PDB file of C-alpha atoms in Angstrom:
ATOM      1  CA  MET A 178      30.388 -22.252 -21.392  1.00 34.00           C
ATOM      2  CA  ARG A 179      33.146 -22.730 -18.227  1.00 40.00           C
ATOM      3  CA  ILE A 180      34.406 -19.294 -18.630  1.00 40.00           C
ATOM      4  CA  MET A 181      31.016 -17.484 -18.276  1.00 46.00           C
ATOM      5  CA  GLU A 182      30.847 -19.506 -15.458  1.00 45.00           C
ATOM      6  CA  SER A 183      33.233 -18.073 -13.670  1.00 67.00           C
ATOM      7  CA  LYS A 184      31.718 -15.181 -14.299  1.00 91.00           C
ATOM      8  CA  LEU A 185      29.163 -15.565 -12.157  1.00 95.00           C
ATOM      9  CA  VAL A 186      29.056 -15.662  -8.499  1.00 96.00           C
ATOM     10  CA  ALA A 187      27.405 -16.204  -5.724  1.00 96.00           C
ATOM     11  CA  LEU A 188      27.941 -14.164  -2.291  1.00 96.00           C
ATOM     12  CA  LYS A 189      26.499 -14.511   0.702  1.00 97.00           C
ATOM     13  CA  GLY A 190      27.043 -11.284   2.931  1.00 95.00           C
ATOM     14  CA  ASP A 191      26.831  -7.035   2.648  1.00 97.00           C
ATOM     15  CA  ILE A 192      26.389  -5.594  -0.602  1.00 98.00           C
ATOM     16  CA  THR A 193      28.072  -1.975   1.339  1.00 98.00           C
ATOM     17  CA  LYS A 194      31.135  -4.221   1.973  1.00 98.00           C
ATOM     18  CA  LEU A 195      32.257  -5.535  -1.537  1.00 97.00           C
ATOM     19  CA  GLU A 196      35.686  -4.066  -3.603  1.00 97.00           C
ATOM     20  CA  VAL A 197      34.887  -4.064  -6.351  1.00 98.00           C
ATOM     21  CA  HIS A 198      33.753  -1.045  -9.295  1.00 98.00           C
ATOM     22  CA  ALA A 199      29.753  -1.294  -8.826  1.00 98.00           C
ATOM     23  CA  ILE A 200      27.342  -1.631  -6.423  1.00 98.00           C
ATOM     24  CA  VAL A 201      23.650  -2.451  -7.868  1.00 98.00           C
ATOM     25  CA  ASN A 202      21.395  -0.262  -5.585  1.00 98.00           C
ATOM     26  CA  ALA A 203      17.435  -1.723  -5.599  1.00 97.00           C
ATOM     27  CA  ALA A 204      16.121   1.258  -5.289  1.00 97.00           C
ATOM     28  CA  ASN A 205      12.743   2.857  -4.532  1.00 96.00           C
ATOM     29  CA  ARG A 206      11.250   5.571  -7.834  1.00 96.00           C
ATOM     30  CA  SER A 207      13.340   8.755  -5.219  1.00 97.00           C
ATOM     31  CA  LEU A 208      16.210   7.590  -5.161  1.00 97.00           C
ATOM     32  CA  LEU A 209      16.570   8.771  -2.055  1.00 96.00           C
ATOM     33  CA  GLY A 210      16.330   6.133   0.258  1.00 94.00           C
ATOM     34  CA  GLY A 211      14.699   3.569   1.530  1.00 92.00           C
ATOM     35  CA  GLY A 212      14.516   0.612   3.826  1.00 91.00           C
ATOM     36  CA  GLY A 213      16.508  -2.653   3.010  1.00 93.00           C
ATOM     37  CA  VAL A 214      19.120  -2.947   0.678  1.00 95.00           C
ATOM     38  CA  ASP A 215      18.352   0.890  -0.225  1.00 97.00           C
ATOM     39  CA  GLY A 216      18.807   2.526   3.349  1.00 96.00           C
ATOM     40  CA  ALA A 217      21.295   0.054   3.799  1.00 97.00           C
ATOM     41  CA  ILE A 218      23.643   2.120   0.810  1.00 98.00           C
ATOM     42  CA  HIS A 219      22.527   5.512   1.456  1.00 98.00           C
ATOM     43  CA  ARG A 220      23.928   5.154   5.113  1.00 97.00           C
ATOM     44  CA  ALA A 221      27.100   3.317   4.001  1.00 98.00           C
ATOM     45  CA  ALA A 222      27.428   5.551   0.778  1.00 98.00           C
ATOM     46  CA  GLY A 223      27.043   8.909   3.402  1.00 98.00           C
ATOM     47  CA  ARG A 224      25.008  12.140   2.359  1.00 97.00           C
ATOM     48  CA  GLU A 225      26.453  13.320  -0.557  1.00 98.00           C
ATOM     49  CA  LEU A 226      25.448  10.241  -2.118  1.00 98.00           C
ATOM     50  CA  TYR A 227      21.870  11.110  -0.810  1.00 98.00           C
ATOM     51  CA  GLU A 228      22.644  14.998  -2.595  1.00 98.00           C
ATOM     52  CA  GLU A 229      23.337  13.389  -5.707  1.00 98.00           C
ATOM     53  CA  CYS A 230      20.515  11.108  -6.628  1.00 98.00           C
ATOM     54  CA  LYS A 231      17.908  14.512  -6.065  1.00 97.00           C
ATOM     55  CA  THR A 232      20.175  15.961  -9.512  1.00 98.00           C
ATOM     56  CA  LEU A 233      18.688  12.520 -10.839  1.00 97.00           C
ATOM     57  CA  GLY A 234      14.775  13.400 -10.591  1.00 97.00           C
ATOM     58  CA  GLY A 235      14.308  10.050  -9.400  1.00 97.00           C
ATOM     59  CA  CYS A 236      13.802   6.814 -11.539  1.00 98.00           C
ATOM     60  CA  ARG A 237      11.182   4.904 -13.271  1.00 98.00           C
ATOM     61  CA  THR A 238      10.832   1.006 -12.560  1.00 98.00           C
ATOM     62  CA  GLY A 239      13.461  -1.146 -14.298  1.00 98.00           C
ATOM     63  CA  GLU A 240      15.531   1.064 -15.243  1.00 98.00           C
ATOM     64  CA  ALA A 241      19.024   2.251 -13.615  1.00 98.00           C
ATOM     65  CA  LYS A 242      20.896   5.207 -13.230  1.00 98.00           C
ATOM     66  CA  ILE A 243      25.127   5.900 -12.171  1.00 98.00           C
ATOM     67  CA  THR A 244      26.200   7.708  -9.166  1.00 98.00           C
ATOM     68  CA  LYS A 245      29.646   8.294  -7.671  1.00 98.00           C
ATOM     69  CA  GLY A 246      30.745   5.402  -4.894  1.00 98.00           C
ATOM     70  CA  TYR A 247      31.278   7.895  -2.020  1.00 98.00           C
ATOM     71  CA  LYS A 248      32.297   6.620   0.565  1.00 98.00           C
ATOM     72  CA  LEU A 249      31.551   3.230  -0.191  1.00 98.00           C
ATOM     73  CA  PRO A 250      34.421   0.164  -0.712  1.00 98.00           C
ATOM     74  CA  ALA A 251      32.762   0.312  -4.697  1.00 98.00           C
ATOM     75  CA  LYS A 252      32.930   3.884  -6.982  1.00 98.00           C
ATOM     76  CA  TYR A 253      30.261   3.442  -8.259  1.00 98.00           C
ATOM     77  CA  VAL A 254      26.430   3.042  -7.544  1.00 98.00           C
ATOM     78  CA  ILE A 255      23.739   1.507 -10.175  1.00 98.00           C
ATOM     79  CA  HIS A 256      20.208   2.140  -9.105  1.00 98.00           C
ATOM     80  CA  THR A 257      17.546   0.867 -10.713  1.00 98.00           C
ATOM     81  CA  VAL A 258      14.147   0.508  -9.380  1.00 98.00           C
ATOM     82  CA  GLY A 259      12.456  -3.036  -9.359  1.00 98.00           C
ATOM     83  CA  PRO A 260       8.919  -4.083  -9.884  1.00 98.00           C
ATOM     84  CA  ILE A 261       6.460  -4.583  -6.961  1.00 97.00           C
ATOM     85  CA  TYR A 262       5.400  -8.382  -7.344  1.00 97.00           C
ATOM     86  CA  GLY A 263       1.791  -8.624  -8.147  1.00 96.00           C
ATOM     87  CA  ARG A 264       1.212  -4.493  -8.725  1.00 95.00           C
ATOM     88  CA  GLU A 265       2.644  -4.059 -11.979  1.00 96.00           C
ATOM     89  CA  ASN A 266       0.101  -5.375 -14.569  1.00 95.00           C
ATOM     90  CA  ASN A 267       1.781  -8.635 -15.050  1.00 96.00           C
ATOM     91  CA  ARG A 268       5.129  -7.309 -16.274  1.00 97.00           C
ATOM     92  CA  GLU A 269       6.933  -8.546 -13.285  1.00 98.00           C
ATOM     93  CA  ALA A 270       9.061 -10.408 -14.968  1.00 98.00           C
ATOM     94  CA  GLU A 271       9.694  -8.300 -18.057  1.00 98.00           C
ATOM     95  CA  LEU A 272      10.992  -5.053 -15.235  1.00 98.00           C
ATOM     96  CA  LEU A 273      12.858  -6.884 -13.152  1.00 98.00           C
ATOM     97  CA  ALA A 274      14.493  -8.532 -16.816  1.00 98.00           C
ATOM     98  CA  ASN A 275      15.312  -5.036 -17.709  1.00 98.00           C
ATOM     99  CA  CYS A 276      16.529  -3.886 -13.878  1.00 98.00           C
ATOM    100  CA  TYR A 277      19.130  -6.189 -14.932  1.00 98.00           C
ATOM    101  CA  LYS A 278      19.791  -5.181 -18.476  1.00 98.00           C
ATOM    102  CA  ASN A 279      19.734  -1.774 -17.605  1.00 98.00           C
ATOM    103  CA  SER A 280      22.364  -1.665 -15.013  1.00 98.00           C
ATOM    104  CA  LEU A 281      24.271  -3.979 -17.438  1.00 98.00           C
ATOM    105  CA  ARG A 282      24.338  -0.837 -19.675  1.00 97.00           C
ATOM    106  CA  ARG A 283      24.911   0.987 -17.454  1.00 97.00           C
ATOM    107  CA  ALA A 284      28.893  -0.166 -16.321  1.00 97.00           C
ATOM    108  CA  VAL A 285      29.089  -1.390 -19.957  1.00 96.00           C
ATOM    109  CA  GLU A 286      28.944   2.918 -21.184  1.00 95.00           C
ATOM    110  CA  ASN A 287      31.145   3.150 -17.485  1.00 96.00           C
ATOM    111  CA  ASN A 288      33.850   0.698 -18.055  1.00 96.00           C
ATOM    112  CA  ILE A 289      33.255  -1.097 -15.047  1.00 97.00           C
ATOM    113  CA  LYS A 290      34.423  -4.571 -14.714  1.00 96.00           C
ATOM    114  CA  THR A 291      33.288  -6.133 -11.801  1.00 97.00           C
ATOM    115  CA  ILE A 292      29.848  -5.195 -10.242  1.00 98.00           C
ATOM    116  CA  ALA A 293      27.675  -6.393  -7.968  1.00 98.00           C
ATOM    117  CA  PHE A 294      23.891  -7.701  -8.078  1.00 98.00           C
ATOM    118  CA  PRO A 295      21.835  -7.713  -4.234  1.00 98.00           C
ATOM    119  CA  SER A 296      18.280  -9.982  -5.024  1.00 97.00           C
ATOM    120  CA  ILE A 297      16.095  -7.258  -6.705  1.00 98.00           C
ATOM    121  CA  SER A 298      12.536  -6.952  -5.173  1.00 97.00           C
ATOM    122  CA  THR A 299      12.982  -9.963  -3.295  1.00 96.00           C
ATOM    123  CA  GLY A 300      12.405  -8.738   0.044  1.00 93.00           C
ATOM    124  CA  ALA A 301       9.316  -5.764   0.737  1.00 92.00           C
ATOM    125  CA  TYR A 302       8.299  -5.210  -3.263  1.00 96.00           C
ATOM    126  CA  GLY A 303       7.424  -9.449  -3.100  1.00 96.00           C
ATOM    127  CA  TYR A 304       8.786 -10.750  -5.609  1.00 98.00           C
ATOM    128  CA  PRO A 305       9.690 -15.249  -4.726  1.00 98.00           C
ATOM    129  CA  ILE A 306      12.942 -15.573  -4.841  1.00 98.00           C
ATOM    130  CA  GLU A 307      12.996 -18.491  -6.646  1.00 97.00           C
ATOM    131  CA  GLU A 308      11.718 -16.484  -9.322  1.00 98.00           C
ATOM    132  CA  ALA A 309      13.473 -13.111  -8.947  1.00 98.00           C
ATOM    133  CA  SER A 310      16.378 -15.557  -9.023  1.00 98.00           C
ATOM    134  CA  LYS A 311      16.370 -16.794 -12.276  1.00 98.00           C
ATOM    135  CA  ILE A 312      15.132 -13.755 -14.503  1.00 98.00           C
ATOM    136  CA  ALA A 313      18.120 -12.518 -12.752  1.00 98.00           C
ATOM    137  CA  VAL A 314      20.835 -15.184 -13.732  1.00 97.00           C
ATOM    138  CA  THR A 315      19.022 -15.722 -17.057  1.00 96.00           C
ATOM    139  CA  THR A 316      19.411 -11.926 -18.129  1.00 97.00           C
ATOM    140  CA  VAL A 317      22.501 -11.534 -17.168  1.00 96.00           C
ATOM    141  CA  LYS A 318      23.996 -14.650 -19.007  1.00 93.00           C
ATOM    142  CA  LYS A 319      21.989 -13.130 -21.717  1.00 94.00           C
ATOM    143  CA  PHE A 320      23.733  -9.683 -22.277  1.00 95.00           C
ATOM    144  CA  LEU A 321      26.898 -10.896 -21.679  1.00 91.00           C
ATOM    145  CA  ASP A 322      25.943 -13.061 -24.762  1.00 88.00           C
ATOM    146  CA  ASP A 323      24.266 -10.951 -26.492  1.00 87.00           C
ATOM    147  CA  GLU A 324      26.668  -7.791 -25.867  1.00 79.00           C
ATOM    148  CA  LYS A 325      29.982  -9.489 -26.329  1.00 73.00           C
ATOM    149  CA  ALA A 326      30.459  -7.066 -22.899  1.00 73.00           C
ATOM    150  CA  HIS A 327      33.296  -7.052 -20.840  1.00 84.00           C
ATOM    151  CA  ILE A 328      32.432  -7.206 -17.861  1.00 93.00           C
ATOM    152  CA  GLU A 329      35.311  -9.957 -16.032  1.00 94.00           C
ATOM    153  CA  LYS A 330      33.148 -10.351 -12.431  1.00 95.00           C
ATOM    154  CA  ILE A 331      29.178 -10.094 -12.016  1.00 97.00           C
ATOM    155  CA  TYR A 332      28.301 -10.783  -7.671  1.00 97.00           C
ATOM    156  CA  PHE A 333      25.423 -11.803  -7.781  1.00 98.00           C
ATOM    157  CA  VAL A 334      24.678 -11.230  -3.149  1.00 97.00           C
ATOM    158  CA  ALA A 335      22.153 -12.377  -0.824  1.00 96.00           C
ATOM    159  CA  PHE A 336      22.211 -11.982   2.275  1.00 92.00           C
ATOM    160  CA  SER A 337      20.023 -14.288   3.972  1.00 95.00           C
ATOM    161  CA  ASP A 338      21.186 -17.987   3.633  1.00 96.00           C
ATOM    162  CA  ALA A 339      17.872 -19.190   2.382  1.00 96.00           C
ATOM    163  CA  ASP A 340      18.380 -16.454  -0.667  1.00 97.00           C
ATOM    164  CA  PHE A 341      22.421 -17.452  -0.733  1.00 97.00           C
ATOM    165  CA  LYS A 342      21.525 -20.890  -1.522  1.00 97.00           C
ATOM    166  CA  VAL A 343      19.104 -20.427  -3.957  1.00 97.00           C
ATOM    167  CA  TYR A 344      22.014 -18.512  -5.994  1.00 97.00           C
ATOM    168  CA  GLN A 345      24.177 -21.249  -5.331  1.00 95.00           C
ATOM    169  CA  ASN A 346      22.337 -23.726  -6.575  1.00 94.00           C
ATOM    170  CA  LEU A 347      20.875 -22.080  -9.719  1.00 94.00           C
ATOM    171  CA  LEU A 348      24.580 -21.225 -10.856  1.00 93.00           C
ATOM    172  CA  SER A 349      25.939 -24.646  -9.996  1.00 87.00           C
ATOM    173  CA  ASP A 350      23.663 -25.592 -12.991  1.00 69.00           C
ATOM    174  CA  VAL A 351      24.893 -23.601 -15.423  1.00 59.00           C
TER     175      VAL A 351
END
């Protein structure tokens, strides 16, 4: 368990500034940019990200697609579409877990060693942070145990102090 703890880290800050192999974008289904972290990632990466995303044909909820990072410090962006809380026929938890699993699968396929996740679906999509963070951490831990993935560090990046404290407390209980 101690090895696992050092792999999972809570951070507060701007995900677009992190020097990691990949950052995860909490995208909308079009993958063409939007508000919140999605808009911030698209602005920081530049027009090339938008142009590449246009070729991907969108993304279904719970799935993940990968692009280059362009002007970001991260080499890649893994785009995943989180569930809208209360609108997924009681499949919200399953779909949110799939966001993390499928993002990690893209990471493993691309030999990504460090990855940063935002708090998927907790902004405009209304997922309660306490519930979403538990799903995130549990899913990531299970993936690492089951897949024997060679990922060195996984960051949970919070934008607000309140969200950061939730992740920090959750990871300290691991």
